[in-house]
Amino acid sequence: MNIEFNKNEDINKRLVYDLGVKLKKIHLGGGENAAAKQKEKGKMLARERVAYLIDDDKPWLEVGVFAGDGMYAEYGGCPSGGVVCGIGYVSGRQCVVVANDATVKAGAWFPITAKKNLRSQEIAMENRLPIIYLVDSAGVFLPLQDEIFPDKDHFGRIFRNNAIMSSQGIIQISAIMGSCVAGGAYLPIMSDEAMIVDGTGSVFLAGSYLVKSAIGEDVDNETLGGATTTSEISGVTDYKHPNDQACLDSIRKIMSMTGDYIKAGFDRIAPAAPKLDEKEIYGIFPENREKPYDMRDVIFRLLDNSELEEYKEGYGQSIICGLGRVDGWAVGIVANQRKVLKSKKGEMQFGGVIYSDSADKATRFIMNCNQKKIPLVFLQDVTGFMVGSRSEHGGIIKDGAKMVNAVANSVVPKFTIIIGNSYGAGNYAMCGKAYDPRLIYAWPSAKIAVMGGSQAAKTLLQIQESALKARGEEITKEKEAELLKEITDRYNTQTTPYYAAARLWVDGIIDPLETRKVISMGIEAANHAPIEKAFNVGIIQT
């Protein structure tokens, strides 16, 4: 081990430590006082409900834990989007679980709450996974109703998805464990089965105050839509339970009797750990995002037995392609090489840049994996496509378009891990969020933006200086330095993985040592959904 390795290790472990600190704070939800109020009502907290429901001997993969992070400060914030979502196992069956957190504004729906719920439903639909809703919500957060109510991907899309999943035979079970009001009342009732907790659960289109205002009737919420009313009079719910634990036990019992599913048929053998120590990733991965390193050193610490069957090893070397296994599952790896390389023509190539030959190689490899029904894993540390007259004359746009086309039209499941830079069109070609990866996670070291911070800051500075000069303002050296720092700081804040995760551009931020778990659980989920569409890249220029 050398000084550089130790320095990298210290930096990366600190980033992981900071991640853990942030997670602990977010897990508190709306805070201790809000949690105490829920406990006084005899209710379990959202995370307690999830922990009780899922199998404790199986992994849990949370989705969107940083949703809303740093947003809605004027309203007191919305930690984790006011809802806990993820993929877990219930009575041995892999499921998506969605639990409203009533400690956050009584579980009210912010715009990010709707986006997170839709992402959870998307995961269930893409992978044909059963989805379980633990409902405890006061409905739409009225001050922001214009950002959550009427548009295509707003609140109403949730219920549209309920109907679509029902038609597709995707299991949906809802537990009404608290308030369930107005439009939100449709979510549990559009599920296959709905259960309710006596004394705390209620479901109705309008609560007592609105009923009084609308039609002048005096009636309490329990009479309107409590457990007894809905299970014995209206028949709206299917099961009535005395407390949260009994309700969750019932869901576990139902899931234990659920039949098996038709597999997609992705290949899996007995899992094996990497031969090389995974923890060495901390020391291999440089703290300086511009420093070169050999991506193979990372790949070998992620693959079973550290074995990679590399494709076209000597060609298009700025992208590494190859076959391997993760936790027994066969995968096709597409990864950016960060070493400075010498091309076949003797020219030097920058690490992390996609060249024409690399794009061509990756396109062919992606097509091969589609033909062989092998899931794809993209490891992103990319600064973009190569620019300049030589590249343009060589057809970089055409070759890049081929790669983007192959990624977009892939029918095998895709999984993306952003470990370093994710800039510009490189984000797209390497299966960024817009290209429908089944799961997309980032390491704490990730940077996501249209271009690097220093280039962007200088470009923005020129634009701002031109605007100031047009207004007749003089730009001193001091003023220029002040502007550059202000722009750089703002831009760097917007490129962090936390900024991306808050807006659900990525599904979460993980310790690098969790990468194998994400990929394995993702492929297991994808195995629930047989591939029904033939791979076809359409028309591309050759």
Coordinates of C-alpha atoms in Angstrom, one line a residue:
M1 CA 0.0 0.0 0.0
N2 CA 1.3 3.5 -0.8
I3 CA 0.6 7.0 0.4
E4 CA -1.8 7.7 -2.4
F5 CA -3.9 4.5 -1.6
N6 CA -4.1 5.5 2.1
K7 CA -5.1 9.0 1.2
N8 CA -7.9 7.8 -1.1
E9 CA -9.0 5.3 1.6
D10 CA -9.3 8.0 4.2
I11 CA -11.3 10.3 1.9
N12 CA -13.7 7.6 0.7
K13 CA -14.3 6.2 4.1
R14 CA -15.0 9.7 5.4
L15 CA -17.6 10.1 2.5
V16 CA -19.2 6.8 3.6
Y17 CA -19.2 8.0 7.2
D18 CA -20.9 11.3 6.2
L19 CA -23.5 9.2 4.3
G20 CA -24.3 7.3 7.5
V21 CA -24.7 10.5 9.5
K22 CA -27.1 11.9 7.0
L23 CA -29.1 8.7 6.9
K24 CA -29.5 8.6 10.7
K25 CA -30.9 12.1 10.6
I26 CA -33.3 11.3 7.8
H27 CA -34.5 8.2 9.5
L28 CA -35.8 10.4 12.3
G29 CA -38.5 11.6 9.9
G30 CA -40.4 14.5 11.3
G31 CA -38.5 14.3 14.6
E32 CA -38.9 12.9 18.1
N33 CA -42.0 15.0 19.1
A34 CA -43.9 14.0 16.0
A35 CA -42.9 10.3 16.6
A36 CA -44.1 10.5 20.3
K37 CA -47.5 11.7 19.1
Q38 CA -47.8 8.7 16.8
K39 CA -46.8 6.4 19.7
E40 CA -49.5 7.9 21.9
K41 CA -52.1 6.8 19.4
G42 CA -50.8 3.2 19.7
K43 CA -49.3 3.4 16.2
M44 CA -46.0 2.0 15.0
L45 CA -43.7 4.4 13.1
A46 CA -43.3 4.0 9.3
R47 CA -39.9 2.5 9.5
E48 CA -40.9 0.2 12.4
R49 CA -43.8 -1.0 10.3
V50 CA -41.5 -1.8 7.4
A51 CA -39.0 -3.6 9.6
Y52 CA -41.8 -5.7 11.2
L53 CA -43.2 -6.6 7.8
I54 CA -40.1 -7.7 5.9
D55 CA -38.0 -10.8 6.6
D56 CA -35.2 -9.9 8.9
D57 CA -32.9 -12.5 7.5
K58 CA -33.0 -11.0 4.0
P59 CA -31.6 -7.8 2.5
W60 CA -33.6 -4.5 2.3
L61 CA -32.9 -2.0 -0.5
E62 CA -34.3 1.4 0.2
V63 CA -35.3 3.6 -2.8
G64 CA -35.4 7.4 -2.6
V65 CA -34.3 7.8 1.0
F66 CA -32.8 11.2 0.2
A67 CA -35.9 12.3 -1.7
G68 CA -36.8 15.9 -0.7
D69 CA -33.4 16.4 1.1
G70 CA -32.8 20.2 1.4
M71 CA -36.1 21.0 -0.3
Y72 CA -39.3 22.7 1.0
A73 CA -37.4 24.6 3.7
E74 CA -40.1 27.2 3.9
Y75 CA -42.6 24.5 5.0
G76 CA -40.2 22.8 7.5
G77 CA -38.8 20.3 5.0
C78 CA -40.0 16.9 3.8
P79 CA -37.4 14.3 4.9
S80 CA -37.4 11.2 2.7
G81 CA -40.4 12.7 0.8
G82 CA -42.6 11.7 3.7
V83 CA -42.7 8.1 2.6
V84 CA -40.5 5.0 3.1
C85 CA -40.1 2.9 -0.1
G86 CA -37.9 0.0 -1.1
I87 CA -37.5 -3.6 -2.2
G88 CA -37.6 -6.3 0.5
Y89 CA -38.8 -9.8 1.2
V90 CA -42.1 -10.7 2.8
S91 CA -42.5 -14.3 3.7
G92 CA -39.7 -15.1 1.3
R93 CA -41.3 -13.3 -1.6
Q94 CA -39.6 -10.2 -3.1
C95 CA -41.9 -7.2 -2.9
V96 CA -42.0 -3.4 -3.2
V97 CA -43.1 -1.8 0.1
V98 CA -44.4 1.8 0.4
A99 CA -45.1 3.2 3.9
N100 CA -46.4 6.8 4.5
D101 CA -44.5 8.5 7.3
A102 CA -47.1 10.3 9.4
T103 CA -44.4 12.1 11.4
V104 CA -43.8 14.3 8.3
K105 CA -46.7 16.7 8.0
A106 CA -49.2 13.9 9.0
G107 CA -48.0 12.0 5.9
A108 CA -49.2 14.7 3.5
W109 CA -48.2 14.4 -0.1
F110 CA -45.6 16.9 -1.3
P111 CA -44.7 17.0 -5.1
I112 CA -41.6 14.8 -4.3
T113 CA -43.9 12.4 -2.4
A114 CA -45.9 11.8 -5.5
K115 CA -42.7 11.4 -7.6
K116 CA -41.3 8.9 -5.1
N117 CA -44.6 6.9 -5.0
L118 CA -44.7 6.8 -8.8
R119 CA -41.0 5.6 -8.9
S120 CA -42.0 2.8 -6.5
Q121 CA -44.9 1.8 -8.7
E122 CA -42.7 2.0 -11.7
I123 CA -40.3 -0.5 -10.1
A124 CA -43.2 -2.8 -9.3
M125 CA -44.6 -2.6 -12.9
E126 CA -41.3 -3.0 -14.7
N127 CA -40.4 -6.1 -12.7
R128 CA -43.9 -7.4 -12.0
L129 CA -43.2 -7.3 -8.3
P130 CA -46.0 -7.5 -5.7
I131 CA -46.4 -4.0 -4.0
I132 CA -47.6 -3.4 -0.5
Y133 CA -48.9 0.0 0.6
L134 CA -48.9 0.9 4.3
V135 CA -51.2 3.9 4.2
D136 CA -51.2 6.7 6.8
S137 CA -51.6 10.1 5.0
A138 CA -53.6 13.3 5.4
G139 CA -53.7 13.7 1.6
V140 CA -52.3 16.4 -0.7
F141 CA -50.2 19.2 0.9
L142 CA -52.6 22.0 0.0
P143 CA -50.0 24.9 -0.2
L144 CA -48.4 23.0 -3.1
Q145 CA -51.5 21.5 -4.7
D146 CA -50.8 23.1 -8.1
E147 CA -47.5 21.1 -8.2
I148 CA -49.0 17.8 -7.3
F149 CA -52.7 17.6 -8.5
P150 CA -53.5 18.0 -12.2
D151 CA -50.5 17.0 -14.4
K152 CA -49.8 13.6 -16.0
D153 CA -47.2 12.5 -13.5
H154 CA -48.9 14.0 -10.5
F155 CA -51.1 12.5 -7.8
G156 CA -53.8 11.0 -10.1
R157 CA -51.2 8.9 -11.9
I158 CA -50.9 6.8 -8.7
F159 CA -54.5 5.5 -9.1
R160 CA -54.1 5.1 -12.9
N161 CA -51.1 2.8 -12.1
N162 CA -53.3 0.9 -9.5
A163 CA -55.7 0.1 -12.3
I164 CA -52.9 -0.9 -14.8
M165 CA -51.2 -3.1 -12.3
S166 CA -54.5 -4.8 -11.5
S167 CA -55.1 -5.5 -15.2
Q168 CA -51.6 -7.0 -15.4
G169 CA -52.0 -9.3 -12.5
I170 CA -49.5 -7.6 -10.3
I171 CA -50.4 -8.2 -6.7
Q172 CA -51.3 -5.1 -4.6
I173 CA -52.1 -5.2 -0.9
S174 CA -53.0 -2.1 1.1
A175 CA -53.1 -1.6 4.9
I176 CA -55.0 1.4 6.1
M177 CA -53.1 2.2 9.3
G178 CA -54.0 5.8 9.8
S179 CA -55.8 8.6 7.9
C180 CA -56.7 7.9 4.2
V181 CA -58.7 10.8 2.8
A182 CA -60.0 12.3 -0.4
G183 CA -58.4 11.2 -3.6
G184 CA -55.9 9.2 -1.6
A185 CA -58.7 6.9 -0.5
Y186 CA -58.7 5.4 -4.0
L187 CA -55.2 3.9 -3.6
P188 CA -56.1 1.2 -1.0
I189 CA -59.5 0.5 -2.5
M190 CA -58.0 0.0 -6.0
S191 CA -55.6 -2.6 -4.6
D192 CA -56.5 -6.3 -4.7
E193 CA -57.0 -6.4 -1.0
A194 CA -57.5 -3.7 1.7
M195 CA -57.2 -4.1 5.4
I196 CA -57.7 -1.6 8.2
V197 CA -56.6 -1.1 11.8
D198 CA -59.4 -0.5 14.3
G199 CA -59.2 2.7 16.2
T200 CA -56.5 4.4 14.0
G201 CA -57.4 3.6 10.4
S202 CA -60.0 5.6 8.5
V203 CA -60.9 6.0 4.8
F204 CA -63.4 8.4 3.2
L205 CA -63.7 10.9 0.4
A206 CA -64.4 13.7 2.8
G207 CA -63.8 14.1 6.5
S208 CA -66.2 15.4 9.1
Y209 CA -65.3 19.0 8.7
L210 CA -65.8 19.0 4.9
V211 CA -69.0 17.0 5.2
K212 CA -70.3 19.7 7.6
S213 CA -69.3 22.4 5.3
A214 CA -70.6 20.8 2.1
I215 CA -74.0 19.3 3.2
G216 CA -74.4 20.4 6.8
E217 CA -74.3 16.9 8.3
D218 CA -72.8 16.4 11.7
V219 CA -70.9 13.2 11.8
D220 CA -67.6 12.0 13.3
N221 CA -64.7 10.4 11.2
E222 CA -65.1 7.0 12.8
T223 CA -68.7 6.8 11.7
L224 CA -67.8 8.1 8.3
G225 CA -65.1 5.6 7.5
G226 CA -63.6 3.9 10.5
A227 CA -62.8 0.2 10.7
T228 CA -66.2 -1.0 11.8
T229 CA -68.0 1.1 9.1
T230 CA -65.8 0.0 6.3
S231 CA -65.5 -3.7 7.2
E232 CA -69.1 -4.3 8.4
I233 CA -71.4 -1.7 6.7
S234 CA -69.9 -0.4 3.5
G235 CA -67.7 -3.4 2.7
V236 CA -64.9 -1.1 1.5
T237 CA -62.2 -3.0 3.4
D238 CA -61.6 -6.7 3.4
Y239 CA -59.9 -7.3 6.8
K240 CA -60.2 -5.6 10.2
H241 CA -57.4 -5.9 12.7
P242 CA -57.0 -4.7 16.3
N243 CA -53.5 -3.1 15.9
D244 CA -50.6 -2.5 13.6
Q245 CA -48.8 -5.8 14.4
A246 CA -51.9 -7.9 13.7
C247 CA -52.4 -6.1 10.4
L248 CA -48.8 -6.7 9.3
D249 CA -49.0 -10.3 10.4
S250 CA -52.0 -10.7 8.1
I251 CA -50.1 -9.4 5.1
R252 CA -47.2 -11.8 5.9
K253 CA -49.7 -14.7 6.0
I254 CA -51.3 -13.8 2.7
M255 CA -47.9 -13.4 1.0
S256 CA -46.8 -16.8 2.4
M257 CA -49.6 -18.5 0.4
T258 CA -48.9 -16.6 -2.9
G259 CA -48.0 -18.8 -5.8
D260 CA -44.7 -18.8 -7.7
Y261 CA -44.0 -16.6 -10.7
I262 CA -42.9 -17.2 -14.2
K263 CA -39.2 -16.4 -14.5
A264 CA -37.5 -14.3 -17.1
G265 CA -34.7 -16.9 -17.1
F266 CA -31.6 -14.9 -16.3
D267 CA -28.7 -17.2 -15.6
R268 CA -27.5 -17.7 -12.0
I269 CA -25.1 -20.2 -10.4
A270 CA -23.9 -20.5 -6.8
P271 CA -22.7 -17.1 -5.7
A272 CA -19.0 -16.5 -4.9
A273 CA -17.3 -13.5 -3.3
P274 CA -14.7 -11.6 -5.2
K275 CA -11.2 -13.0 -4.7
L276 CA -9.8 -9.5 -4.4
D277 CA -10.8 -7.6 -1.2
E278 CA -13.8 -5.4 -1.9
K279 CA -12.7 -2.9 0.8
E280 CA -9.6 -2.0 -1.3
I281 CA -12.0 0.0 -3.5
Y282 CA -11.7 2.8 -1.0
G283 CA -8.0 3.1 -1.6
I284 CA -8.1 2.5 -5.4
F285 CA -10.8 5.1 -6.2
P286 CA -9.1 8.5 -6.3
E287 CA -10.4 11.4 -4.2
N288 CA -9.5 13.8 -7.1
R289 CA -12.2 13.3 -9.8
E290 CA -9.7 14.2 -12.5
K291 CA -7.1 11.6 -11.5
P292 CA -6.6 8.5 -13.7
Y293 CA -7.0 5.0 -12.3
D294 CA -7.6 1.5 -13.8
M295 CA -11.3 0.7 -13.8
R296 CA -10.5 -3.0 -13.9
D297 CA -9.2 -2.7 -10.4
V298 CA -12.7 -1.7 -9.3
I299 CA -14.5 -4.3 -11.5
F300 CA -12.4 -7.2 -10.2
R301 CA -13.6 -6.3 -6.7
L302 CA -17.2 -6.4 -7.7
L303 CA -17.4 -9.6 -9.7
D304 CA -17.6 -13.2 -8.4
N305 CA -14.1 -14.7 -8.1
S306 CA -12.8 -11.4 -9.6
E307 CA -13.3 -12.9 -13.1
L308 CA -14.1 -10.8 -16.2
E309 CA -14.3 -12.3 -19.7
E310 CA -13.3 -9.1 -21.4
Y311 CA -14.7 -8.2 -24.9
K312 CA -12.4 -6.7 -27.5
E313 CA -9.8 -5.9 -24.8
G314 CA -7.4 -4.2 -27.2
Y315 CA -10.0 -2.1 -29.1
G316 CA -11.9 1.0 -28.0
Q317 CA -10.0 0.9 -24.7
S318 CA -11.7 3.9 -23.1
I319 CA -14.7 1.7 -22.4
I320 CA -14.3 -1.7 -20.8
C321 CA -16.9 -4.4 -21.8
G322 CA -17.1 -7.9 -20.6
L323 CA -19.0 -10.8 -19.0
G324 CA -18.9 -11.8 -15.4
R325 CA -21.1 -12.7 -12.5
V326 CA -22.4 -10.7 -9.5
D327 CA -23.7 -12.8 -6.6
G328 CA -24.1 -15.7 -9.1
W329 CA -26.0 -13.7 -11.7
A330 CA -24.5 -13.4 -15.2
V331 CA -24.0 -9.8 -16.2
G332 CA -22.6 -7.7 -19.0
I333 CA -20.3 -5.0 -17.7
V334 CA -20.0 -1.6 -19.6
A335 CA -17.6 0.7 -17.7
N336 CA -15.6 3.8 -18.4
Q337 CA -11.9 3.3 -18.3
R338 CA -10.1 6.2 -16.5
K339 CA -6.5 5.4 -17.4
V340 CA -4.7 7.6 -19.9
L341 CA -4.4 5.3 -22.9
K342 CA -2.5 5.0 -26.2
S343 CA -4.8 4.2 -29.1
K344 CA -4.1 1.7 -31.9
K345 CA -2.8 4.7 -34.0
G346 CA -0.4 5.7 -31.2
E347 CA -2.4 8.7 -30.1
M348 CA -2.9 9.4 -26.4
Q349 CA -6.5 9.1 -25.2
F350 CA -7.9 10.8 -22.0
G351 CA -9.5 8.6 -19.4
G352 CA -13.2 8.8 -18.9
V353 CA -13.8 10.1 -22.4
I354 CA -15.8 8.1 -24.9
Y355 CA -14.1 7.8 -28.3
S356 CA -15.6 6.6 -31.6
D357 CA -14.0 3.2 -31.4
S358 CA -15.2 2.8 -27.7
A359 CA -18.7 3.7 -28.7
D360 CA -18.6 1.2 -31.5
K361 CA -17.4 -1.5 -29.2
A362 CA -19.9 -0.8 -26.5
T363 CA -22.7 -0.8 -29.1
R364 CA -21.8 -4.3 -30.4
F365 CA -21.4 -5.6 -26.8
I366 CA -24.8 -4.3 -25.8
M367 CA -26.4 -6.0 -28.8
N368 CA -24.6 -9.2 -27.9
C369 CA -26.0 -9.1 -24.3
N370 CA -29.5 -8.5 -25.7
Q371 CA -29.2 -11.5 -27.9
K372 CA -27.9 -13.7 -25.1
K373 CA -30.5 -12.4 -22.5
I374 CA -27.7 -11.1 -20.2
P375 CA -28.6 -8.1 -17.9
L376 CA -26.4 -5.1 -18.4
V377 CA -24.5 -3.2 -15.6
F378 CA -23.1 0.3 -16.4
L379 CA -20.4 1.7 -14.2
Q380 CA -20.2 5.4 -14.9
D381 CA -17.2 7.6 -14.5
V382 CA -17.5 9.6 -17.7
T383 CA -16.6 13.1 -18.7
G384 CA -18.4 12.9 -22.1
F385 CA -17.7 12.2 -25.8
M386 CA -14.4 13.3 -27.4
V387 CA -14.6 16.6 -29.2
G388 CA -12.4 18.4 -31.7
S389 CA -12.0 18.3 -35.5
R390 CA -10.3 14.9 -35.6
S391 CA -13.2 13.3 -33.7
E392 CA -15.9 15.1 -35.7
H393 CA -14.3 14.0 -38.9
G394 CA -14.1 10.5 -37.6
G395 CA -17.9 10.5 -37.0
I396 CA -18.1 10.7 -33.2
I397 CA -21.7 11.9 -33.4
K398 CA -22.7 8.9 -35.5
D399 CA -20.9 6.4 -33.3
G400 CA -22.2 8.0 -30.2
A401 CA -25.7 7.9 -31.6
K402 CA -25.4 4.1 -32.3
M403 CA -24.5 3.5 -28.7
V404 CA -27.3 5.7 -27.4
N405 CA -29.7 3.8 -29.7
A406 CA -28.5 0.4 -28.5
V407 CA -28.9 1.5 -24.8
A408 CA -32.4 3.0 -25.4
N409 CA -33.7 -0.1 -27.3
S410 CA -32.2 -2.7 -25.0
V411 CA -34.8 -5.2 -23.8
V412 CA -32.6 -6.8 -21.1
P413 CA -32.7 -5.1 -17.7
K414 CA -30.1 -2.4 -17.2
F415 CA -28.6 -1.3 -13.9
T416 CA -26.5 1.9 -13.5
I417 CA -24.0 2.7 -10.8
I418 CA -22.5 6.2 -10.9
I419 CA -19.2 5.9 -9.2
G420 CA -17.5 9.1 -10.3
N421 CA -18.2 11.7 -13.0
S422 CA -21.5 11.6 -15.0
Y423 CA -21.2 14.5 -17.4
G424 CA -23.1 15.5 -20.6
A425 CA -24.0 13.0 -23.2
G426 CA -21.8 10.5 -21.5
N427 CA -24.6 10.3 -18.9
Y428 CA -27.0 9.3 -21.6
A429 CA -24.8 6.8 -23.4
M430 CA -23.9 5.1 -20.2
C431 CA -27.6 4.6 -19.3
G432 CA -28.4 7.6 -17.2
K433 CA -31.9 8.1 -15.6
A434 CA -33.5 9.0 -19.0
Y435 CA -32.7 5.6 -20.4
D436 CA -34.8 3.5 -18.0
P437 CA -32.3 1.6 -15.8
R438 CA -34.2 -0.7 -13.6
L439 CA -32.2 0.7 -10.7
I440 CA -29.7 3.6 -10.6
Y441 CA -27.6 4.3 -7.6
A442 CA -24.6 6.6 -6.9
W443 CA -21.5 6.3 -4.7
P444 CA -20.9 9.3 -2.4
S445 CA -18.1 10.3 -4.8
A446 CA -20.4 10.8 -7.8
K447 CA -20.8 14.1 -9.7
I448 CA -23.8 14.5 -12.1
A449 CA -23.9 17.5 -14.4
V450 CA -24.0 18.7 -18.0
M451 CA -20.2 19.4 -17.7
G452 CA -17.4 19.6 -15.1
G453 CA -17.6 22.4 -12.5
S454 CA -14.6 24.4 -13.6
Q455 CA -15.6 24.5 -17.3
A456 CA -19.2 25.3 -16.4
A457 CA -18.2 28.0 -14.0
K458 CA -16.0 29.8 -16.5
T459 CA -18.7 29.6 -19.2
L460 CA -21.4 30.9 -16.8
L461 CA -19.0 33.7 -15.7
Q462 CA -18.5 34.9 -19.3
I463 CA -22.3 35.0 -19.7
Q464 CA -22.8 36.9 -16.5
E465 CA -19.9 39.3 -17.2
S466 CA -21.4 40.1 -20.6
A467 CA -24.8 40.9 -19.0
L468 CA -23.2 43.2 -16.4
K469 CA -21.1 45.0 -19.1
A470 CA -24.2 45.5 -21.2
R471 CA -25.7 47.3 -18.2
G472 CA -22.6 49.5 -18.0
E473 CA -21.2 47.9 -14.9
E474 CA -17.4 47.8 -14.6
I475 CA -15.9 44.3 -13.8
T476 CA -12.9 44.6 -11.6
K477 CA -10.5 41.6 -10.9
E478 CA -11.9 41.4 -7.4
K479 CA -15.5 41.4 -8.7
E480 CA -14.6 38.7 -11.3
A481 CA -13.1 36.5 -8.6
E482 CA -16.1 37.0 -6.4
L483 CA -18.5 36.1 -9.2
L484 CA -16.4 33.0 -10.1
K485 CA -16.5 31.7 -6.6
E486 CA -20.2 32.3 -6.2
I487 CA -20.9 30.5 -9.5
T488 CA -18.5 27.7 -8.8
D489 CA -20.0 27.1 -5.3
R490 CA -23.5 27.1 -6.6
Y491 CA -22.7 24.8 -9.5
N492 CA -20.7 22.4 -7.3
T493 CA -23.7 22.1 -4.9
Q494 CA -25.9 21.1 -7.8
T495 CA -23.6 18.4 -9.0
T496 CA -23.4 16.4 -5.7
P497 CA -25.1 13.0 -5.5
Y498 CA -27.3 14.3 -2.6
Y499 CA -28.7 17.0 -4.9
A500 CA -29.5 14.3 -7.5
A501 CA -30.9 11.9 -4.9
A502 CA -33.1 14.6 -3.4
R503 CA -34.8 15.0 -6.8
L504 CA -34.8 11.2 -7.6
W505 CA -32.4 11.5 -10.5
V506 CA -30.9 8.5 -8.8
D507 CA -32.6 6.0 -6.5
G508 CA -30.1 6.5 -3.7
I509 CA -26.6 6.8 -2.5
I510 CA -24.7 3.8 -1.4
D511 CA -21.5 2.7 0.3
P512 CA -19.4 1.1 -2.6
L513 CA -19.6 -2.2 -0.7
E514 CA -23.4 -2.3 -1.2
T515 CA -22.9 -2.3 -5.0
R516 CA -23.2 -6.1 -5.4
K517 CA -26.3 -6.1 -3.3
V518 CA -28.0 -3.5 -5.5
I519 CA -27.2 -5.4 -8.7
S520 CA -28.1 -8.8 -7.3
M521 CA -31.5 -7.7 -5.8
G522 CA -32.2 -5.7 -9.0
I523 CA -31.7 -8.8 -11.3
E524 CA -33.7 -11.0 -8.9
A525 CA -36.5 -8.4 -9.2
A526 CA -36.2 -8.2 -13.0
N527 CA -36.4 -12.0 -13.2
H528 CA -40.1 -11.7 -12.3
A529 CA -40.7 -10.1 -15.7
P530 CA -40.2 -12.3 -18.7
I531 CA -38.9 -10.4 -21.8
E532 CA -41.7 -10.2 -24.3
K533 CA -40.2 -7.7 -26.8
A534 CA -37.6 -8.5 -29.4
F535 CA -34.5 -6.4 -29.5
N536 CA -34.5 -4.0 -32.4
V537 CA -32.3 -0.9 -32.7
G538 CA -34.4 0.6 -35.5
I539 CA -32.6 2.7 -38.2
I540 CA -29.1 3.7 -37.4
Q541 CA -26.4 5.1 -39.6
T542 CA -23.5 2.8 -40.3

